[in-house]
Tab-separated table of C-alpha atoms in Angstrom:
chain	number	residue	atom	x	y	z
F	258	UNK	CA	47.531	-29.571	116.506
F	259	UNK	CA	49.360	-32.045	114.196
F	260	UNK	CA	46.211	-32.644	112.093
F	261	UNK	CA	45.958	-28.809	111.550
F	262	UNK	CA	49.539	-28.570	110.431
F	263	UNK	CA	49.155	-31.546	108.173
F	264	UNK	CA	45.919	-29.927	106.615
F	265	UNK	CA	47.878	-26.660	106.020
F	266	UNK	CA	50.631	-28.335	104.414
F	267	UNK	CA	48.269	-30.372	102.218
F	268	UNK	CA	46.646	-27.145	101.211
F	269	UNK	CA	50.014	-25.525	100.390
F	270	UNK	CA	51.147	-28.384	98.275
F	271	UNK	CA	47.909	-28.646	96.355
F	272	UNK	CA	48.080	-24.749	95.746
F	273	UNK	CA	51.617	-25.040	94.514
F	274	UNK	CA	50.842	-27.943	92.323
F	275	UNK	CA	47.884	-26.107	90.822
F	276	UNK	CA	50.106	-23.057	90.217
F	277	UNK	CA	52.680	-25.301	88.697
F	278	UNK	CA	50.169	-26.838	86.271
F	279	UNK	CA	48.890	-23.463	85.170
F	280	UNK	CA	52.335	-22.146	84.639
F	281	UNK	CA	53.082	-25.183	82.583
F	282	UNK	CA	50.057	-24.542	80.448
F	283	UNK	CA	50.884	-20.929	80.040
F	284	UNK	CA	54.422	-21.694	79.126
F	285	UNK	CA	53.293	-24.335	76.627
F	286	UNK	CA	50.961	-21.709	74.887
F	287	UNK	CA	53.686	-19.268	74.849
F	288	UNK	CA	56.087	-21.678	73.236
F	289	UNK	CA	53.652	-22.923	70.744
F	290	UNK	CA	52.826	-19.209	69.674
F	291	UNK	CA	56.533	-18.378	69.331
F	292	UNK	CA	57.212	-21.599	67.345
F	293	UNK	CA	54.257	-20.748	64.866
F	294	UNK	CA	55.389	-17.135	64.631
F	295	UNK	CA	58.719	-18.436	63.381
F	296	UNK	CA	57.105	-20.822	61.145
F	297	UNK	CA	55.057	-17.958	59.670
F	298	UNK	CA	58.202	-15.837	59.079
F	299	UNK	CA	60.040	-18.672	57.464
F	300	UNK	CA	57.023	-19.591	55.267
F	301	UNK	CA	56.708	-15.927	54.032
F	302	UNK	CA	60.408	-15.921	53.218
F	303	UNK	CA	60.130	-19.416	51.496
F	304	UNK	CA	57.138	-18.246	49.314
F	305	UNK	CA	59.238	-15.381	47.886
F	306	UNK	CA	61.766	-18.058	46.766
F	307	UNK	CA	59.123	-20.225	45.259
F	308	UNK	CA	57.455	-17.141	43.647
F	309	UNK	CA	60.811	-16.193	42.346
F	310	UNK	CA	61.333	-19.807	40.872
F	311	UNK	CA	57.999	-19.494	39.088
F	312	UNK	CA	59.090	-16.333	37.408
F	313	UNK	CA	62.706	-17.201	36.799
F	314	UNK	CA	61.893	-20.487	35.134
F	315	UNK	CA	59.269	-18.994	32.987
F	316	UNK	CA	56.493	-20.852	34.795
F	317	UNK	CA	54.309	-17.884	35.381
F	318	UNK	CA	51.490	-19.360	33.263
F	319	UNK	CA	52.471	-23.026	33.950
F	320	UNK	CA	48.924	-23.042	35.352
F	321	UNK	CA	46.846	-21.215	32.725
F	322	UNK	CA	43.852	-20.724	35.131
F	323	UNK	CA	43.232	-19.691	38.674
F	324	UNK	CA	42.521	-21.019	41.224
F	325	UNK	CA	42.203	-24.201	39.088
F	326	UNK	CA	45.416	-25.078	37.338
F	327	UNK	CA	43.439	-25.518	34.118
F	328	UNK	CA	39.610	-25.178	33.450
F	329	UNK	CA	39.261	-28.918	33.831
F	330	UNK	CA	41.884	-29.717	36.605
F	331	UNK	CA	42.908	-28.493	40.057
F	332	UNK	CA	46.405	-29.983	39.598
F	333	UNK	CA	48.824	-29.791	36.734
F	334	UNK	CA	48.421	-32.113	33.780
F	335	UNK	CA	51.279	-34.169	32.252
F	336	UNK	CA	51.303	-31.938	29.123
F	337	UNK	CA	52.021	-28.826	31.208
F	338	UNK	CA	55.286	-30.359	32.129
F	339	UNK	CA	57.764	-28.901	34.815
F	340	UNK	CA	56.261	-25.332	34.423
F	341	UNK	CA	52.887	-26.492	35.703
F	342	UNK	CA	54.581	-28.425	38.578
F	343	UNK	CA	56.525	-25.403	39.657
F	344	UNK	CA	53.602	-22.882	39.455
F	345	UNK	CA	51.355	-25.336	41.311
F	346	UNK	CA	53.998	-25.912	44.040
F	347	UNK	CA	53.965	-22.243	44.595
F	348	UNK	CA	50.215	-22.265	45.046
F	349	UNK	CA	50.604	-25.012	47.499
F	350	UNK	CA	53.025	-22.923	49.514
F	351	UNK	CA	50.377	-20.169	49.623
F	352	UNK	CA	48.226	-22.759	51.592
F	353	UNK	CA	51.197	-23.278	54.020
F	354	UNK	CA	51.626	-19.478	54.613
F	355	UNK	CA	47.901	-19.037	55.217
F	356	UNK	CA	47.635	-21.956	57.608
F	357	UNK	CA	50.656	-20.519	59.625
F	358	UNK	CA	49.170	-17.088	59.699
F	359	UNK	CA	45.897	-18.374	60.855
F	360	UNK	CA	47.582	-20.437	63.532
F	361	UNK	CA	49.451	-17.304	64.862
F	362	UNK	CA	46.100	-15.373	64.928
F	363	UNK	CA	44.204	-17.988	66.854
F	364	UNK	CA	47.175	-18.701	69.269
F	365	UNK	CA	47.444	-14.982	69.844
F	366	UNK	CA	43.880	-14.805	70.977
F	367	UNK	CA	44.451	-17.723	73.290
F	368	UNK	CA	47.656	-16.131	74.520
F	369	UNK	CA	45.850	-13.124	75.815
F	370	UNK	CA	42.824	-15.149	77.021
F	371	UNK	CA	40.511	-13.364	74.428
F	372	UNK	CA	37.855	-16.145	74.363
F	373	UNK	CA	35.050	-13.793	73.157
F	374	UNK	CA	37.271	-12.368	70.339
F	375	UNK	CA	38.076	-15.997	69.271
F	376	UNK	CA	34.503	-16.885	69.087
F	377	UNK	CA	33.688	-13.693	67.248
F	378	UNK	CA	36.540	-14.479	64.721
F	379	UNK	CA	34.939	-17.894	64.153
F	380	UNK	CA	31.567	-16.396	63.431
F	381	UNK	CA	33.116	-13.951	60.983
F	382	UNK	CA	34.925	-16.646	59.146
F	383	UNK	CA	31.736	-18.691	58.744
F	384	UNK	CA	29.756	-15.650	57.532
F	385	UNK	CA	32.616	-14.641	55.190
F	386	UNK	CA	32.747	-18.206	53.672
F	387	UNK	CA	29.041	-18.227	53.123
F	388	UNK	CA	29.056	-14.689	51.537
F	389	UNK	CA	32.056	-15.660	49.191
F	390	UNK	CA	30.180	-18.752	48.297
F	391	UNK	CA	27.041	-16.866	47.435
F	392	UNK	CA	28.893	-14.361	45.385
F	393	UNK	CA	30.716	-17.247	43.519
F	394	UNK	CA	27.351	-18.832	42.642
F	395	UNK	CA	25.779	-15.597	41.509
F	396	UNK	CA	28.703	-14.336	39.436
F	397	UNK	CA	28.942	-17.822	37.838
F	398	UNK	CA	25.619	-17.106	36.080
F	399	UNK	CA	26.673	-13.760	34.730
F	400	UNK	CA	28.929	-12.835	31.591
F	401	UNK	CA	31.869	-12.224	33.935
F	402	UNK	CA	31.944	-15.915	34.773
F	403	UNK	CA	35.807	-16.017	34.502
F	404	UNK	CA	35.971	-13.657	37.486
F	405	UNK	CA	33.956	-15.769	39.802
F	406	UNK	CA	36.841	-16.675	42.016
F	407	UNK	CA	38.296	-13.142	42.031
F	408	UNK	CA	34.910	-11.780	43.240
F	409	UNK	CA	34.564	-14.465	45.890
F	410	UNK	CA	38.075	-13.913	47.158
F	411	UNK	CA	37.368	-10.185	47.289
F	412	UNK	CA	34.293	-10.752	49.483
F	413	UNK	CA	36.293	-13.075	51.664
F	414	UNK	CA	39.038	-10.457	52.052
F	415	UNK	CA	36.421	-7.889	53.106
F	416	UNK	CA	35.019	-10.209	55.546
F	417	UNK	CA	38.608	-10.679	57.023
F	418	UNK	CA	39.281	-7.041	57.286
F	419	UNK	CA	35.831	-6.443	58.924
F	420	UNK	CA	36.651	-9.176	61.505
F	421	UNK	CA	40.110	-7.603	62.198
F	422	UNK	CA	38.589	-4.193	62.801
F	423	UNK	CA	35.969	-5.374	64.960
F	424	UNK	CA	37.764	-7.635	67.202
F	425	UNK	CA	40.953	-5.571	67.607
F	426	UNK	CA	38.817	-2.810	69.196
F	427	UNK	CA	37.762	-5.210	72.009
F	428	UNK	CA	41.068	-7.062	72.463
F	429	UNK	CA	41.818	-7.302	76.223
F	430	UNK	CA	45.569	-6.942	75.872
F	431	UNK	CA	48.575	-7.019	73.736
F	432	UNK	CA	46.722	-5.198	71.022
F	433	UNK	CA	50.181	-4.795	69.128
F	434	UNK	CA	50.280	-8.487	68.690
F	435	UNK	CA	46.664	-8.759	67.531
F	436	UNK	CA	47.115	-5.952	64.921
F	437	UNK	CA	50.228	-7.651	63.492
F	438	UNK	CA	48.749	-11.007	63.381
F	439	UNK	CA	45.601	-9.648	61.607
F	440	UNK	CA	47.812	-7.819	59.108
F	441	UNK	CA	49.622	-10.945	58.213
F	442	UNK	CA	46.505	-13.058	57.793
F	443	UNK	CA	44.773	-10.331	55.875
F	444	UNK	CA	47.810	-9.917	53.710
F	445	UNK	CA	47.874	-13.624	52.782
F	446	UNK	CA	44.254	-13.492	51.665
F	447	UNK	CA	44.907	-10.322	49.667
F	448	UNK	CA	47.989	-11.973	48.111
F	449	UNK	CA	45.977	-14.899	46.870
F	450	UNK	CA	43.591	-12.416	45.261
F	451	UNK	CA	46.627	-10.602	43.674
F	452	UNK	CA	48.102	-13.821	42.513
F	453	UNK	CA	44.883	-14.728	40.715
F	454	UNK	CA	44.764	-11.259	39.104
F	455	UNK	CA	48.397	-11.779	37.998
F	456	UNK	CA	47.467	-14.885	36.085
F	457	UNK	CA	44.278	-13.496	34.621
F	458	UNK	CA	46.106	-10.398	33.399
F	459	UNK	CA	48.872	-12.453	31.614
F	460	UNK	CA	51.593	-11.510	34.128
F	461	UNK	CA	51.294	-7.808	33.987
F	462	UNK	CA	54.651	-6.604	35.156
F	463	UNK	CA	53.234	-3.846	37.437
F	464	UNK	CA	50.975	-6.490	39.210
F	465	UNK	CA	53.760	-8.942	39.400
F	466	UNK	CA	56.020	-6.256	40.985
F	467	UNK	CA	53.261	-5.320	43.474
F	468	UNK	CA	52.751	-9.121	44.248
F	469	UNK	CA	56.551	-9.374	45.133
F	470	UNK	CA	56.593	-6.058	47.129
F	471	UNK	CA	53.570	-7.148	49.209
F	472	UNK	CA	55.209	-10.512	49.916
F	473	UNK	CA	58.256	-8.636	51.165
F	474	UNK	CA	56.109	-6.423	53.569
F	475	UNK	CA	54.636	-9.517	54.965
F	476	UNK	CA	58.054	-10.803	55.797
F	477	UNK	CA	58.741	-7.534	57.637
F	478	UNK	CA	55.366	-7.748	59.646
F	479	UNK	CA	56.133	-11.339	60.696
F	480	UNK	CA	59.636	-10.117	61.920
F	481	UNK	CA	57.993	-7.291	63.849
F	482	UNK	CA	55.726	-9.723	65.355
F	483	UNK	CA	58.641	-11.809	66.669
F	484	UNK	CA	60.226	-8.693	68.169
F	485	UNK	CA	57.085	-7.452	69.924
F	486	UNK	CA	56.249	-10.997	71.154
F	487	UNK	CA	59.429	-10.912	73.222
F	488	UNK	CA	59.092	-7.353	74.330
F	489	UNK	CA	57.667	-6.205	77.664
F	490	UNK	CA	54.301	-4.885	77.062
F	491	UNK	CA	54.742	-1.325	78.432
F	492	UNK	CA	55.121	2.134	76.984
F	493	UNK	CA	58.388	2.431	75.078
F	494	UNK	CA	60.887	5.077	75.177
F	495	UNK	CA	63.832	5.976	72.777
F	496	UNK	CA	66.972	4.174	73.477
F	497	UNK	CA	69.208	6.076	71.052
F	498	UNK	CA	70.231	9.645	70.377
F	499	UNK	CA	67.796	11.630	68.133
F	500	UNK	CA	70.366	11.969	65.375
F	501	UNK	CA	70.972	8.233	65.242
F	502	UNK	CA	67.216	7.498	65.125
F	503	UNK	CA	66.993	10.093	62.234
F	504	UNK	CA	69.865	8.512	60.326
F	505	UNK	CA	68.273	5.072	60.726
F	506	UNK	CA	65.047	6.242	59.220
F	507	UNK	CA	67.038	7.885	56.272
F	508	UNK	CA	68.577	4.479	55.807
F	509	UNK	CA	65.153	2.802	55.709
F	510	UNK	CA	64.291	5.288	52.895
F	511	UNK	CA	67.275	4.257	50.858
F	512	UNK	CA	66.573	0.513	51.466
F	513	UNK	CA	62.944	1.022	50.236
F	514	UNK	CA	64.387	2.961	47.185
F	515	UNK	CA	66.808	0.246	46.393
F	516	UNK	CA	64.213	-2.449	46.545
F	517	UNK	CA	61.751	-0.450	44.515
F	518	UNK	CA	64.217	0.216	41.708
F	519	UNK	CA	65.203	-3.416	41.964
F	520	UNK	CA	61.581	-4.481	41.265
F	521	UNK	CA	61.388	-2.079	38.174
F	522	UNK	CA	64.776	-3.404	37.048
F	523	UNK	CA	63.432	-7.012	37.155
F	524	UNK	CA	60.281	-5.924	35.301
F	525	UNK	CA	62.434	-4.555	32.559
F	526	UNK	CA	64.737	-7.585	32.325
F	527	UNK	CA	64.531	-10.836	30.616
F	528	UNK	CA	62.769	-12.820	33.406
F	529	UNK	CA	59.102	-12.034	32.640
F	530	UNK	CA	57.748	-15.195	33.967
F	531	UNK	CA	56.745	-16.769	30.612
F	532	UNK	CA	58.538	-17.201	27.282
F	533	UNK	CA	55.636	-15.414	25.474
F	534	UNK	CA	55.364	-12.472	27.829
F	535	UNK	CA	57.693	-9.748	26.459
F	536	UNK	CA	58.844	-6.667	28.581
F	537	UNK	CA	58.585	-3.365	26.759
F	538	UNK	CA	58.977	-0.801	29.596
F	539	UNK	CA	62.040	0.787	31.031
F	540	UNK	CA	65.608	0.053	29.566
F	541	UNK	CA	66.972	-2.767	31.743
F	542	UNK	CA	70.651	-1.657	31.521
F	543	UNK	CA	69.730	1.808	32.646
F	544	UNK	CA	67.489	0.607	35.397
F	545	UNK	CA	70.311	-1.603	36.779
F	546	UNK	CA	72.424	1.470	37.299
F	547	UNK	CA	69.548	3.284	38.872
F	548	UNK	CA	69.037	0.357	41.161
F	549	UNK	CA	72.734	0.340	42.223
F	550	UNK	CA	73.039	4.086	43.045
F	551	UNK	CA	70.775	4.016	46.232
F	552	UNK	CA	72.149	0.570	47.098
F	553	UNK	CA	75.771	1.865	47.422
F	554	UNK	CA	74.406	4.817	49.397
F	555	UNK	CA	72.529	2.336	51.520
F	556	UNK	CA	75.814	0.503	52.259
F	557	UNK	CA	77.586	3.609	53.446
F	558	UNK	CA	74.812	4.536	55.709
F	559	UNK	CA	74.623	1.109	57.228
F	560	UNK	CA	78.444	1.128	57.944
F	561	UNK	CA	78.081	4.602	59.550
F	562	UNK	CA	75.339	3.252	61.726
F	563	UNK	CA	77.420	0.293	62.800
F	564	UNK	CA	80.329	2.417	63.740
F	565	UNK	CA	78.058	4.785	65.729
F	566	UNK	CA	76.158	1.912	67.434
F	567	UNK	CA	79.520	0.214	68.239
F	568	UNK	CA	81.098	3.361	69.746
F	569	UNK	CA	77.943	4.136	71.893
F	570	UNK	CA	76.992	0.622	72.633
F	571	UNK	CA	73.467	1.040	71.395
F	572	UNK	CA	70.870	-1.737	71.445
F	573	UNK	CA	70.488	-2.044	67.599
F	574	UNK	CA	74.130	-3.024	67.178
F	575	UNK	CA	73.564	-6.642	66.801
F	576	UNK	CA	71.001	-6.402	64.148
F	577	UNK	CA	72.793	-3.675	62.420
F	578	UNK	CA	75.617	-6.113	61.951
F	579	UNK	CA	73.128	-8.616	60.535
F	580	UNK	CA	71.887	-5.963	58.142
F	581	UNK	CA	75.479	-4.916	57.153
F	582	UNK	CA	76.215	-8.667	56.276
F	583	UNK	CA	73.039	-8.964	54.261
F	584	UNK	CA	73.812	-5.747	52.415
F	585	UNK	CA	77.331	-6.792	51.564
F	586	UNK	CA	76.242	-10.118	50.324
F	587	UNK	CA	73.537	-8.315	48.278
F	588	UNK	CA	76.055	-6.082	46.577
F	589	UNK	CA	78.248	-8.979	45.585
F	590	UNK	CA	75.449	-11.006	44.274
F	591	UNK	CA	74.144	-8.063	42.420
F	592	UNK	CA	77.315	-7.226	40.712
F	593	UNK	CA	77.975	-10.886	40.014
F	594	UNK	CA	74.539	-11.397	38.377
F	595	UNK	CA	74.851	-8.187	36.204
F	596	UNK	CA	78.189	-9.263	34.913
F	597	UNK	CA	77.079	-12.777	34.219
F	598	UNK	CA	73.931	-11.963	32.117
F	599	UNK	CA	71.364	-12.313	35.087
F	600	UNK	CA	71.595	-16.045	35.695
F	601	UNK	CA	68.251	-17.157	37.157
F	602	UNK	CA	69.658	-18.699	40.355
F	603	UNK	CA	71.558	-15.517	41.312
F	604	UNK	CA	68.469	-13.329	40.674
F	605	UNK	CA	66.407	-15.560	42.862
F	606	UNK	CA	68.965	-15.263	45.690
F	607	UNK	CA	69.024	-11.598	45.212
F	608	UNK	CA	65.201	-11.520	45.619
F	609	UNK	CA	65.330	-13.533	48.947
F	610	UNK	CA	68.208	-11.497	50.302
F	611	UNK	CA	66.159	-8.400	49.731
F	612	UNK	CA	63.413	-9.672	51.840
F	613	UNK	CA	65.811	-10.734	54.528
F	614	UNK	CA	67.522	-7.361	54.466
F	615	UNK	CA	64.276	-5.638	54.910
F	616	UNK	CA	63.455	-7.949	57.844
F	617	UNK	CA	66.702	-7.194	59.453
F	618	UNK	CA	66.079	-3.397	59.058
F	619	UNK	CA	62.692	-3.878	60.611
F	620	UNK	CA	64.255	-5.407	63.750
F	621	UNK	CA	66.847	-2.520	63.799
F	622	UNK	CA	64.082	0.055	63.511
F	623	UNK	CA	62.125	-1.434	66.412
F	624	UNK	CA	65.229	-1.587	68.545
F	625	UNK	CA	65.449	2.124	68.521
F	626	UNK	CA	63.082	2.039	71.574
F	627	UNK	CA	63.038	-0.007	74.691
F	628	UNK	CA	60.356	-0.698	77.333
F	629	UNK	CA	60.173	2.201	79.872
F	630	UNK	CA	60.966	1.513	83.469
F	631	UNK	CA	57.983	0.182	85.420
F	632	UNK	CA	56.147	2.687	87.607
F	633	UNK	CA	52.898	2.716	89.533
F	634	UNK	CA	51.490	5.287	87.210
F	635	UNK	CA	48.703	3.940	84.944
F	636	UNK	CA	50.182	5.733	82.032
F	637	UNK	CA	53.062	3.549	82.030
F	638	UNK	CA	50.988	0.427	81.370
F	639	UNK	CA	49.817	1.667	77.957
F	640	UNK	CA	51.027	-0.662	75.065
F	641	UNK	CA	52.465	0.996	72.006
F	642	UNK	CA	53.608	-0.688	68.870
């Protein structure tokens, strides 16, 4: 009888030990994914700062070629001076952003135990690289030789998008995280392509503006990933009154308008990215006023939302306060830089704060809903973004 009890105790201890080990592995995987998700977010914000430094120091053509810094060298040469170093540093930051995005994607597959999709992603990666290499070789023997890297990057991007669509359809769970991870990784590849086109077109202001706006959107997507990662994977239900949700979306419209007019204002201003690139578009003074009008309305709307959320004790309150602080600082910096003749440092701070404001608003918008109460109904287990 004693031997039987001892055997049962041994089996229980072994089972608990095994469970503890598995729980530890799962916890470590979750922590690793959470850390890399934050690294990805910080990297996306950082590259807006380094990209701004390129433009504001006149280093946009510090590297005259792409992806090489010069036709003969991958790295900047001494005669390119500090401008070459700044531009090349920003390109290196692109590599950091890409590695972080890839890590999040791979760790997401591991997090949801999607071994098949992880292997499929690897095969797509191999195929895309081989296809891009083939296109590079073929185009290099044509009159369009200077666009070899652009063509190869475009093929690589097409392969990434194809892989995203194919693997997302078969994801065994947390499809919301899979979609967001693929959007960020695909966006980084696309941004590398846009960056090359920016250099090859001599810093076309419209492409430069699109480049910045795309980076800002990637900051928002990485912020959304962090929110969804910590969310309960269940159907979501609205946690605020309908009028509050509507007012929040109107606020988002004015935030987008403020940022858009800000991009146009910068494109019309003195910071073109290179001393030899002259802006001849909109009037910078007039655009600065147009940029400010929706900004002031945005501030009023955010204050109204904070008061309402505070009175009703609504879930978005904390992040509305963060957004309010960011908007107030933005207004102060905006007025300051306008009165001081747009000093590069203040303009750079203004650009980064715009991205952080957009990220804060993204969190606010996602806090408008919460996970519905769990039930035994199959419909309640559906994941929605």
